[in-house]
Amino acid sequence: TWQKVLNPRMLSGAFQGGVLSMISKLIQPKTILEIGTYTGEFTAMLSKLFPESEIVTIDLPEYDPILRNSYNRDNNDLYNDFKTAQNYNIDKSNNVNLLLTNSLFLNDKVNGKFDLIWVDGGHNYPEIAWDLCNSYNLLNDGGILMCDDIIKMEKDFAKRFVSTDSYRVLDYLNQRVNNSVLYFLKRF
């Protein structure tokens, strides 16, 4: 993977696997939603940890301009490598359903609620706002909502694929609902 993927730091690793393994000891989710499939490695990890769960993962369809304009996927060879990796990881997971849609339309594409939701799609506003708000509304009572790449800083910070926006949206939600929010430091 490190040789074929443009942004290997984005892929699931020991930290995410450890956190999910811990969660798997606490709950056994029947339904899982993943927003942002990328190469599907994290999806495959979810499938292995939760083999009895129904997993829905969403990623952008080819016609969405964001897909080809991010992570050098405008290069056909790199795009084909990306799709090959994604298809391989999804196909080897028999409890996974891949939906190709922009997460803005998520509520029209999924049925029911979820016990575990992993948000790792767009990291900037407005995508992160609708991903987190849609996820909150699709979460079962007692469910767990997890979000990757949360940056907490006093001063707003934004680059093309990372920002403080997810923290701001979570803080906004936290001030309005009675839920506990825990943050884990993933890298230094």
Short mmCIF file of C-alpha atoms in Angstrom, two decimals:
data_model
loop_
_atom_site.label_atom_id
_atom_site.label_comp_id
_atom_site.label_asym_id
_atom_site.label_seq_id
_atom_site.Cartn_x
_atom_site.Cartn_y
_atom_site.Cartn_z
CA THR A 1 0.00 0.00 0.00
CA TRP A 2 2.74 2.47 0.88
CA GLN A 3 4.14 2.16 -2.64
CA LYS A 4 0.84 2.57 -4.48
CA VAL A 5 -1.09 5.08 -2.36
CA LEU A 6 -0.39 8.78 -2.61
CA ASN A 7 -1.22 9.63 0.97
CA PRO A 8 -0.37 6.54 3.02
CA ARG A 9 -0.56 8.52 6.30
CA MET A 10 -4.32 8.66 5.72
CA LEU A 11 -4.70 4.90 5.88
CA SER A 12 -5.86 3.05 8.94
CA GLY A 13 -3.16 2.00 11.30
CA ALA A 14 -2.40 0.53 14.69
CA PHE A 15 -3.94 3.41 16.62
CA GLN A 16 -7.31 3.25 14.87
CA GLY A 17 -7.27 -0.53 15.07
CA GLY A 18 -6.49 -0.42 18.79
CA VAL A 19 -9.31 2.03 19.51
CA LEU A 20 -11.77 -0.04 17.48
CA SER A 21 -10.59 -3.23 19.13
CA MET A 22 -11.29 -1.63 22.51
CA ILE A 23 -14.72 -0.54 21.32
CA SER A 24 -15.43 -4.04 20.04
CA LYS A 25 -14.99 -5.28 23.62
CA LEU A 26 -17.53 -2.73 24.88
CA ILE A 27 -20.21 -3.00 22.22
CA GLN A 28 -21.08 -5.23 19.32
CA PRO A 29 -22.67 -2.87 16.81
CA LYS A 30 -25.25 -4.41 14.51
CA THR A 31 -25.01 -1.53 12.04
CA ILE A 32 -21.98 0.57 11.12
CA LEU A 33 -21.69 3.59 8.83
CA GLU A 34 -18.37 4.77 7.45
CA ILE A 35 -18.22 8.14 5.69
CA GLY A 36 -15.15 8.30 3.46
CA THR A 37 -14.06 4.89 2.16
CA TYR A 38 -10.86 5.97 0.38
CA THR A 39 -8.98 2.71 -0.40
CA GLY A 40 -11.24 0.66 1.86
CA GLU A 41 -8.49 -0.47 4.25
CA PHE A 42 -10.33 0.93 7.25
CA THR A 43 -13.53 -0.64 5.92
CA ALA A 44 -11.78 -4.03 5.78
CA MET A 45 -10.58 -3.52 9.36
CA LEU A 46 -14.16 -2.78 10.46
CA SER A 47 -15.34 -5.91 8.67
CA LYS A 48 -12.76 -8.08 10.47
CA LEU A 49 -13.46 -6.59 13.89
CA PHE A 50 -17.24 -6.73 13.47
CA PRO A 51 -17.97 -9.72 11.20
CA GLU A 52 -21.60 -9.95 12.31
CA SER A 53 -22.30 -6.26 11.64
CA GLU A 54 -23.90 -4.75 8.57
CA ILE A 55 -21.48 -2.10 7.31
CA VAL A 56 -22.40 0.71 4.94
CA THR A 57 -19.50 2.75 3.60
CA ILE A 58 -19.89 5.77 1.38
CA ASP A 59 -17.48 7.44 -0.96
CA LEU A 60 -17.79 9.97 -3.74
CA PRO A 61 -19.03 8.81 -7.14
CA GLU A 62 -16.76 9.31 -10.13
CA TYR A 63 -18.90 12.18 -11.47
CA ASP A 64 -18.47 14.25 -8.30
CA PRO A 65 -15.83 16.92 -9.02
CA ILE A 66 -14.28 16.57 -5.57
CA LEU A 67 -13.22 12.98 -6.24
CA ARG A 68 -10.94 13.65 -9.20
CA ASN A 69 -9.72 16.97 -7.81
CA SER A 70 -8.31 15.51 -4.60
CA TYR A 71 -5.29 13.36 -3.76
CA ASN A 72 -3.98 13.52 -7.36
CA ARG A 73 -6.82 11.35 -8.62
CA ASP A 74 -6.94 13.48 -11.75
CA ASN A 75 -4.01 11.31 -12.88
CA ASN A 76 -5.64 8.28 -14.54
CA ASP A 77 -2.95 5.81 -13.45
CA LEU A 78 -3.20 6.93 -9.82
CA TYR A 79 -7.00 6.95 -9.99
CA ASN A 80 -6.97 3.38 -11.35
CA ASP A 81 -4.62 2.29 -8.52
CA PHE A 82 -7.00 3.93 -6.03
CA LYS A 83 -10.07 2.16 -7.48
CA THR A 84 -8.23 -1.18 -7.64
CA ALA A 85 -7.32 -0.93 -3.96
CA GLN A 86 -10.83 0.18 -3.00
CA ASN A 87 -12.50 -2.62 -4.96
CA TYR A 88 -10.12 -5.23 -3.53
CA ASN A 89 -10.79 -4.21 0.08
CA ILE A 90 -14.56 -3.92 -0.38
CA ASP A 91 -14.85 -7.20 -2.33
CA LYS A 92 -13.04 -9.22 0.35
CA SER A 93 -15.49 -7.97 3.00
CA ASN A 94 -18.78 -9.85 2.70
CA ASN A 95 -20.66 -7.67 5.19
CA VAL A 96 -19.96 -4.34 3.45
CA ASN A 97 -22.17 -2.32 1.14
CA LEU A 98 -20.37 0.49 -0.75
CA LEU A 99 -22.57 3.43 -1.71
CA LEU A 100 -21.16 5.95 -4.16
CA THR A 101 -22.73 9.27 -3.27
CA ASN A 102 -21.80 12.66 -1.95
CA SER A 103 -22.47 12.60 1.79
CA LEU A 104 -24.69 15.66 1.38
CA PHE A 105 -27.31 13.20 0.09
CA LEU A 106 -26.68 10.60 2.81
CA ASN A 107 -30.15 10.75 4.38
CA ASP A 108 -31.72 9.89 1.01
CA LYS A 109 -29.39 6.91 0.47
CA VAL A 110 -29.38 4.98 3.76
CA ASN A 111 -32.16 3.33 5.69
CA GLY A 112 -32.36 3.17 9.44
CA LYS A 113 -29.95 4.21 12.14
CA PHE A 114 -26.47 3.04 13.09
CA ASP A 115 -24.76 1.83 16.26
CA LEU A 116 -21.30 3.01 15.20
CA ILE A 117 -20.45 5.79 12.76
CA TRP A 118 -16.93 6.60 11.57
CA VAL A 119 -16.58 10.01 9.87
CA ASP A 120 -13.49 10.44 7.71
CA GLY A 121 -14.77 12.17 4.57
CA GLY A 122 -14.24 15.84 3.81
CA HIS A 123 -12.39 17.59 6.64
CA ASN A 124 -13.33 21.16 5.85
CA TYR A 125 -16.50 23.22 6.02
CA PRO A 126 -19.13 22.67 4.66
CA GLU A 127 -18.60 18.91 4.18
CA ILE A 128 -17.61 18.19 7.78
CA ALA A 129 -20.64 20.09 9.08
CA TRP A 130 -23.17 18.08 7.11
CA ASP A 131 -21.28 14.82 7.73
CA LEU A 132 -21.33 15.30 11.50
CA CYS A 133 -24.90 16.62 11.65
CA ASN A 134 -26.21 13.83 9.39
CA SER A 135 -24.26 11.31 11.47
CA TYR A 136 -25.64 12.64 14.73
CA ASN A 137 -29.18 12.26 13.37
CA LEU A 138 -28.46 8.74 12.02
CA LEU A 139 -26.98 7.50 15.30
CA ASN A 140 -28.96 5.07 17.47
CA ASP A 141 -29.46 5.97 21.13
CA GLY A 142 -26.34 4.75 22.92
CA GLY A 143 -24.41 4.62 19.64
CA ILE A 144 -20.86 5.83 19.11
CA LEU A 145 -19.87 8.56 16.66
CA MET A 146 -16.17 8.73 15.83
CA CYS A 147 -14.42 11.32 13.71
CA ASP A 148 -10.88 11.28 12.34
CA ASP A 149 -8.55 14.27 12.01
CA ILE A 150 -9.96 16.62 14.64
CA ILE A 151 -7.65 19.56 15.17
CA LYS A 152 -8.18 21.65 18.28
CA MET A 153 -6.45 25.00 18.16
CA GLU A 154 -7.29 28.39 19.61
CA LYS A 155 -6.89 30.02 16.21
CA ASP A 156 -8.83 28.71 13.21
CA PHE A 157 -6.65 26.72 10.87
CA ALA A 158 -7.43 25.39 7.40
CA LYS A 159 -5.53 23.75 4.59
CA ARG A 160 -6.97 21.92 1.63
CA PHE A 161 -7.59 18.61 3.45
CA VAL A 162 -7.32 19.45 7.14
CA SER A 163 -8.73 22.16 9.39
CA THR A 164 -10.16 22.99 12.79
CA ASP A 165 -13.66 22.81 11.29
CA SER A 166 -14.47 19.33 12.66
CA TYR A 167 -13.58 20.48 16.18
CA ARG A 168 -15.73 23.59 15.77
CA VAL A 169 -18.74 21.55 14.58
CA LEU A 170 -18.33 18.98 17.37
CA ASP A 171 -18.03 21.79 19.92
CA TYR A 172 -21.20 23.36 18.51
CA LEU A 173 -23.08 20.04 18.78
CA ASN A 174 -21.69 19.36 22.25
CA GLN A 175 -23.04 22.68 23.54
CA ARG A 176 -26.54 21.77 22.36
CA VAL A 177 -26.94 18.09 23.20
CA ASN A 178 -26.33 16.08 26.32
CA ASN A 179 -23.59 13.73 25.12
CA SER A 180 -20.03 13.21 26.21
CA VAL A 181 -17.23 13.96 23.76
CA LEU A 182 -13.84 12.29 24.11
CA TYR A 183 -10.77 13.21 22.09
CA PHE A 184 -7.79 10.92 21.39
CA LEU A 185 -4.43 12.18 20.24
CA LYS A 186 -3.47 10.12 17.20
CA ARG A 187 -0.14 11.64 16.19
CA PHE A 188 2.24 14.21 17.52
#
